[in-house]
Coordinates of C-alpha atoms and ligand atoms in Angstrom, one line a residue:
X162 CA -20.7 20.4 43.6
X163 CA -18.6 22.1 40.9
X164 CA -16.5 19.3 38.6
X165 CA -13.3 20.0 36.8
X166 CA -14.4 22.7 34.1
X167 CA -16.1 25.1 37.0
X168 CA -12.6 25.0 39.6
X169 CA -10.6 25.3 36.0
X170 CA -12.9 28.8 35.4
X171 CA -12.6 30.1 39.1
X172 CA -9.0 29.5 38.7
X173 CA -9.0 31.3 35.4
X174 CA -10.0 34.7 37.4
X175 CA -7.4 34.3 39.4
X176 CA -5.3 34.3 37.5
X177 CA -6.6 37.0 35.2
X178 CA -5.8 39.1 38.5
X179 CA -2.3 37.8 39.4
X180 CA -0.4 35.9 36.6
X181 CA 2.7 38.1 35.7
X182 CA 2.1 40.9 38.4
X183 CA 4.5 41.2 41.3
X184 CA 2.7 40.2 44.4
X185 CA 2.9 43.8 46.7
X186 CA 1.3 42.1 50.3
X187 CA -0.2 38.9 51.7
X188 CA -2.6 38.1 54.2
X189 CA -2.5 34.9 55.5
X190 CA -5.5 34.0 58.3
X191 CA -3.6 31.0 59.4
X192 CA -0.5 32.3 62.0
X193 CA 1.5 29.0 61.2
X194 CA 2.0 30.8 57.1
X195 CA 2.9 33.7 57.9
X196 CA 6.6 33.1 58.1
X197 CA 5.9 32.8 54.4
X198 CA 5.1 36.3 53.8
X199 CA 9.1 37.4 53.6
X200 CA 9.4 34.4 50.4
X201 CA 6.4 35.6 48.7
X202 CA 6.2 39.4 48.9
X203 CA 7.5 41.0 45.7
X204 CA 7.6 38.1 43.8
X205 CA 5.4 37.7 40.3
X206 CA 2.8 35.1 40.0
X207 CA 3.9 32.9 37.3
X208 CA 0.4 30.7 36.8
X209 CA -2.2 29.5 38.8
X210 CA -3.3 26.0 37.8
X211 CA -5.6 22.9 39.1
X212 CA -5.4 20.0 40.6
X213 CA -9.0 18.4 41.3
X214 CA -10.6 20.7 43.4
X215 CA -7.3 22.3 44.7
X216 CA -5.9 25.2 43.5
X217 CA -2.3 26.3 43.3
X218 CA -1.0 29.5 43.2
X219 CA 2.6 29.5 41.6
X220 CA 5.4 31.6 42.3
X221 CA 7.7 32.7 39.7
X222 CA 10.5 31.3 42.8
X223 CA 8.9 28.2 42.8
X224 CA 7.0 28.8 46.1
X225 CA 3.4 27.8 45.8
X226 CA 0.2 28.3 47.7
X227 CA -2.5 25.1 48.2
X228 CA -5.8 26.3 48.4
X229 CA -8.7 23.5 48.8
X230 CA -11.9 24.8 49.1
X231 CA -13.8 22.1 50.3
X232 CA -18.0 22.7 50.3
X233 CA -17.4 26.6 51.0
X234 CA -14.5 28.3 50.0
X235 CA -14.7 31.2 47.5
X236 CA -12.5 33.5 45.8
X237 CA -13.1 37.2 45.3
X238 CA -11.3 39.5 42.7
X239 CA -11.6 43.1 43.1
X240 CA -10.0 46.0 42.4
X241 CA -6.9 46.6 44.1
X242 CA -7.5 46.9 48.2
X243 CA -11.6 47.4 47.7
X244 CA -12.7 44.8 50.4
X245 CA -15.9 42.2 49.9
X246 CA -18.5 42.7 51.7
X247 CA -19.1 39.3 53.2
X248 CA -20.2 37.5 56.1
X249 CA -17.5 35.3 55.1
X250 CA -14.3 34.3 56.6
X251 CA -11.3 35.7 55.1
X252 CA -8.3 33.2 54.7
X253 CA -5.8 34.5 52.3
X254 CA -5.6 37.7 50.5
X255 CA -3.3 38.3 48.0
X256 CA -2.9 41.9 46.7
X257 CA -0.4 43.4 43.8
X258 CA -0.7 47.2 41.8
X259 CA -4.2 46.6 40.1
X260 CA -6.2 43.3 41.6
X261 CA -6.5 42.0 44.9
X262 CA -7.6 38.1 45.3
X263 CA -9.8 37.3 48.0
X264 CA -10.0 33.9 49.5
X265 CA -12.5 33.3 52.2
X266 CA -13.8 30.5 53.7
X267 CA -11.4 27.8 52.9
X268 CA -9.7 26.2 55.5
X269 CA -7.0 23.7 53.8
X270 CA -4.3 26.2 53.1
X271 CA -0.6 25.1 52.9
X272 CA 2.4 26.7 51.6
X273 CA 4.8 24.6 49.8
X274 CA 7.8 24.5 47.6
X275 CA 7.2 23.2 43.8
X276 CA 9.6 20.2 44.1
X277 CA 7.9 19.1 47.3
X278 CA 4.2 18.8 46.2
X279 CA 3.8 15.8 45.7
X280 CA 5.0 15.3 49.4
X281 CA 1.1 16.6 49.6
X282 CA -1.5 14.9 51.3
X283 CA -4.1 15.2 49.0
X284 CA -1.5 16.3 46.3
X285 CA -0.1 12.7 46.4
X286 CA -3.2 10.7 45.7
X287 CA -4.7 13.1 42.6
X288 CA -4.7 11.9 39.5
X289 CA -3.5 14.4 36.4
X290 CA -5.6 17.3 36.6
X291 CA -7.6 17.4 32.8
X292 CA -7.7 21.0 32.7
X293 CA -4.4 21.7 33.8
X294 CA -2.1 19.0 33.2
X295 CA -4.0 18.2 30.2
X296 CA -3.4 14.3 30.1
X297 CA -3.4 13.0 27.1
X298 CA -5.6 10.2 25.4
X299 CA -2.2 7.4 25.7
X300 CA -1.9 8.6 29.3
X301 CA -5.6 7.7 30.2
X302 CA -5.7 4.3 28.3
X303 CA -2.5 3.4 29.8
X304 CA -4.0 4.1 33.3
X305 CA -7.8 2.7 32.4
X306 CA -5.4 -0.4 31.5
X307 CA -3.4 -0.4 34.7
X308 CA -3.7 -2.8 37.8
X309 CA -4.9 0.0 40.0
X310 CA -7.8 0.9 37.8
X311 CA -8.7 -2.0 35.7
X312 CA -10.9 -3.9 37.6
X313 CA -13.0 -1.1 38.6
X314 CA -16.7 -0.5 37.2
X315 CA -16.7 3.0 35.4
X316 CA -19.3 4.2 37.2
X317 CA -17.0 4.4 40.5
X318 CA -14.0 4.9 38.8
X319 CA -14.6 7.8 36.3
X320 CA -15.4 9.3 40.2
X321 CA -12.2 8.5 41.8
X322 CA -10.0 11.7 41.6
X323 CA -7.1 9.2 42.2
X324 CA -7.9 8.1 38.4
X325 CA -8.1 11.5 36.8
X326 CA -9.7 15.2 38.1
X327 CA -12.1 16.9 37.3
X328 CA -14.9 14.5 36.4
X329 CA -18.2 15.0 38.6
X330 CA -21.3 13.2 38.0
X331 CA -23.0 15.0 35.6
X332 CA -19.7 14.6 33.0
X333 CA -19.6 10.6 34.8
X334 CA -22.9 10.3 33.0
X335 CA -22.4 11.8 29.3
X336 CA -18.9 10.6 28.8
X337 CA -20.2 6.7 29.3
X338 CA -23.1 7.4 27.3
X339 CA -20.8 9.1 24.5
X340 CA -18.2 6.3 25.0
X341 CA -21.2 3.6 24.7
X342 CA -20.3 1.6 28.1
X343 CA -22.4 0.9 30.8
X344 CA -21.8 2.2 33.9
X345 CA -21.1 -1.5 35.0
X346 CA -18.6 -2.3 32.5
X347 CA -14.8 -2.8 33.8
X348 CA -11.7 -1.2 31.7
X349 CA -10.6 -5.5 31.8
X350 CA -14.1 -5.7 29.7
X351 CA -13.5 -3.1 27.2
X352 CA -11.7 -3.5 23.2
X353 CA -8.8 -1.6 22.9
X354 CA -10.7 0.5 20.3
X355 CA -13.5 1.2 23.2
X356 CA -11.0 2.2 26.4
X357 CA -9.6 5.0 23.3
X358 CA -13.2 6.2 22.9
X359 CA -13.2 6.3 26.3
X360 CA -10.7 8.2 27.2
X361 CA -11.1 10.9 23.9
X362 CA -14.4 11.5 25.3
X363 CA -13.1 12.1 28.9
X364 CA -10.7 14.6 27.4
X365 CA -13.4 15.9 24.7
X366 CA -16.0 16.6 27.3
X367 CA -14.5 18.2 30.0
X368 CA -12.5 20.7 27.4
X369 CA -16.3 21.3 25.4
X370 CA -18.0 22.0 29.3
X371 CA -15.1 24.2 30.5
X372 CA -15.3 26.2 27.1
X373 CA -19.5 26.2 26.6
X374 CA -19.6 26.8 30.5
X375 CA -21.6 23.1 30.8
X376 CA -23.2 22.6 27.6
X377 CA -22.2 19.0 27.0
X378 CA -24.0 18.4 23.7
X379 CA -22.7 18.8 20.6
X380 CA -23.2 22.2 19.1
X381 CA -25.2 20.6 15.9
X382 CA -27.5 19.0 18.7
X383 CA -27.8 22.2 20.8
X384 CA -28.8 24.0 17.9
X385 CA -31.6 21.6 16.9
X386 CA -33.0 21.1 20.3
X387 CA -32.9 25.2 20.8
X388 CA -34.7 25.2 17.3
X389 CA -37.0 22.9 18.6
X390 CA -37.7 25.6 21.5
X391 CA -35.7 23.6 23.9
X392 CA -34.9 25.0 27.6
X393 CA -31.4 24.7 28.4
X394 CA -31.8 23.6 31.9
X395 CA -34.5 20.8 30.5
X396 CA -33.4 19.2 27.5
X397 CA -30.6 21.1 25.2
X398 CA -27.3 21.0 27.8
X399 CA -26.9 17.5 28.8
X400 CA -28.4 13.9 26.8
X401 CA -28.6 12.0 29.7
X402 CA -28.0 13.5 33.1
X403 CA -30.9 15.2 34.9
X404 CA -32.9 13.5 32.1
X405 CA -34.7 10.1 33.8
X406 CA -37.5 9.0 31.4
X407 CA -37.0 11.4 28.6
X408 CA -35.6 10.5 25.0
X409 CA -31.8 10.1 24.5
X410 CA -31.0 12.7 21.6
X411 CA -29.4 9.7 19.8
X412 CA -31.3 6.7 19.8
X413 CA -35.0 7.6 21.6
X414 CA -34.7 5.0 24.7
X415 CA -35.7 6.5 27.7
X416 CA -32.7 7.4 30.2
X417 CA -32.5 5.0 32.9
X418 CA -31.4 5.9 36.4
X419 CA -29.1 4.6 39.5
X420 CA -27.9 4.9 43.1
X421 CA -24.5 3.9 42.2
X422 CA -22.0 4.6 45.5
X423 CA -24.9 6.5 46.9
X424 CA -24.9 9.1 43.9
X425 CA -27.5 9.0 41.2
X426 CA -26.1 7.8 38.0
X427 CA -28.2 8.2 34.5
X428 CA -27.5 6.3 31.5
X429 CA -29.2 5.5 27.9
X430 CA -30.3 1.6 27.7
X431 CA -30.2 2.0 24.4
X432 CA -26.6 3.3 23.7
X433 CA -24.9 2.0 26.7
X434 CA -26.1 -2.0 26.7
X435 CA -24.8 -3.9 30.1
X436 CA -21.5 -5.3 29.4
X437 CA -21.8 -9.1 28.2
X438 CA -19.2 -11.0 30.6
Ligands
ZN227 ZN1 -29.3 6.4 23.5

């Protein structure tokens, strides 16, 4: 499943292709859009920015397009008009002088105006998007410390895309092991100085994956461990996820895993000891 810094780099070639170009036809697969076409059509694409696992499509009018992909949905650039050969499903195609932007497969689609989105189903329920809304570390401690989300273990929270998105399970497991909580401990349980390392490492993280491309470690570490002869898949991209019995780069423990909510959860015994209420 692709997390937060993945969706932020599919969204990036988007809008590579679109941002700032005046948008010359549309193709919408879904007949209940189409009387959209006739506010769209000629208008520039001003950004194209992420929330969660959504992506939306902005409008220098302030129209925008939702795209969820769900488990399938995939985006094509090309150059203008060259179709993709695919067995795919195309859903919206959006096309101006140089790029067209294919998007098959998906199948939550919704055309919406900027002031009404958080009207949004899903839209509604997201927390701030790290990539693109770019929370910062006040506006993560203030929510760790809110009624909503206090209570909650980390493990199921740092999850919840209500809290923030774009954390998956492999950034779940090096932010808390970074952050030195276990995945039991509640946001009520931590210091005020720990719920700020936690939420600089939430921010820290996802920025270093999206710009390394999912190298988690530190870039001192990585280049030890690929001195070392490391492989990256194996032992130099993450400490702890993926890495069950192996030494944590920090202390030596062996990583411990998890089944927490039914998704395998790693942590370091060593740095992250269970919290002591
Ligand atoms: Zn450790």
């Amino acid at each position: 499943m692709p997390e937060g810094p993945e969706i932020r780099l599919a969204a990036d070639a988007v809008a590579d292709a679109l941002v700032g170009r005046e948008t010359r036809d549309i193709y919408f697969a879904f007949k209940r859009l189409r009387k959209y076409r006739r506010e769209l059509l000629g208008q520039p694409i001003s950004a194209v920015e992420t929330r969660g696992k959504a992506i939306l499509t902005c409008f220098d009018n302030d129209w925008v397009i939702y795209s969820h992909n769900q488990l399938y949905g995939r985006w094509y650039i090309t150059p203008a008009g060259k179709r993709v050969n695919t067995g795919r499903q195309l859903r919206l195609a959006l096309h101006n002088d140089e790029y067209s932007a294919w998007l098959y497969s998906a199948s939550e689609i919704d055309v919406l105006q900027r002031q009404n989105l958080q009207q949004h189903a899903f839209l509604a329920r997201i927390g701030p998007d790290l990539l693109s809304e770019r929370p910062g570390v006040e506006c993560i401690i203030e929510r760790l410390r809110s009624p909503e989300f206090r209570n909650r273990q980390l493990a199921g929270l740092l999850l919840d895309q209500g809290f923030v998105a774009g954390l998956g399970n492999y950034l779940r497991a090096e932010i808390l092991t970074l952050a030195k909580l276990h995945p039991s401990t509640k946001p009520r349980d931590c210091s005020a100085r720990e719920l700020r390392r936690l939420a600089r490492q939430i921010i820290d993280l996802t920025e270093r994956s999206y710009r390394t491309r999912g190298i988690i470690n530190p870039p001192g570490l990585v280049k030890r461990l690929k001195a070392e002869g490391k492989t990256r898949r194996e032992q130099y991209r993450f400490n702890t996820y993926g890495r069950e019995g192996q030494a944590c780069h920090y202390c030596g423990s062996a990583i411990a895993q998890n089944n927490a909510g039914g998704r395998k959860m790693y942590f370091c015994p060593g740095c992250q000891p269970p919290p002591k209420t």
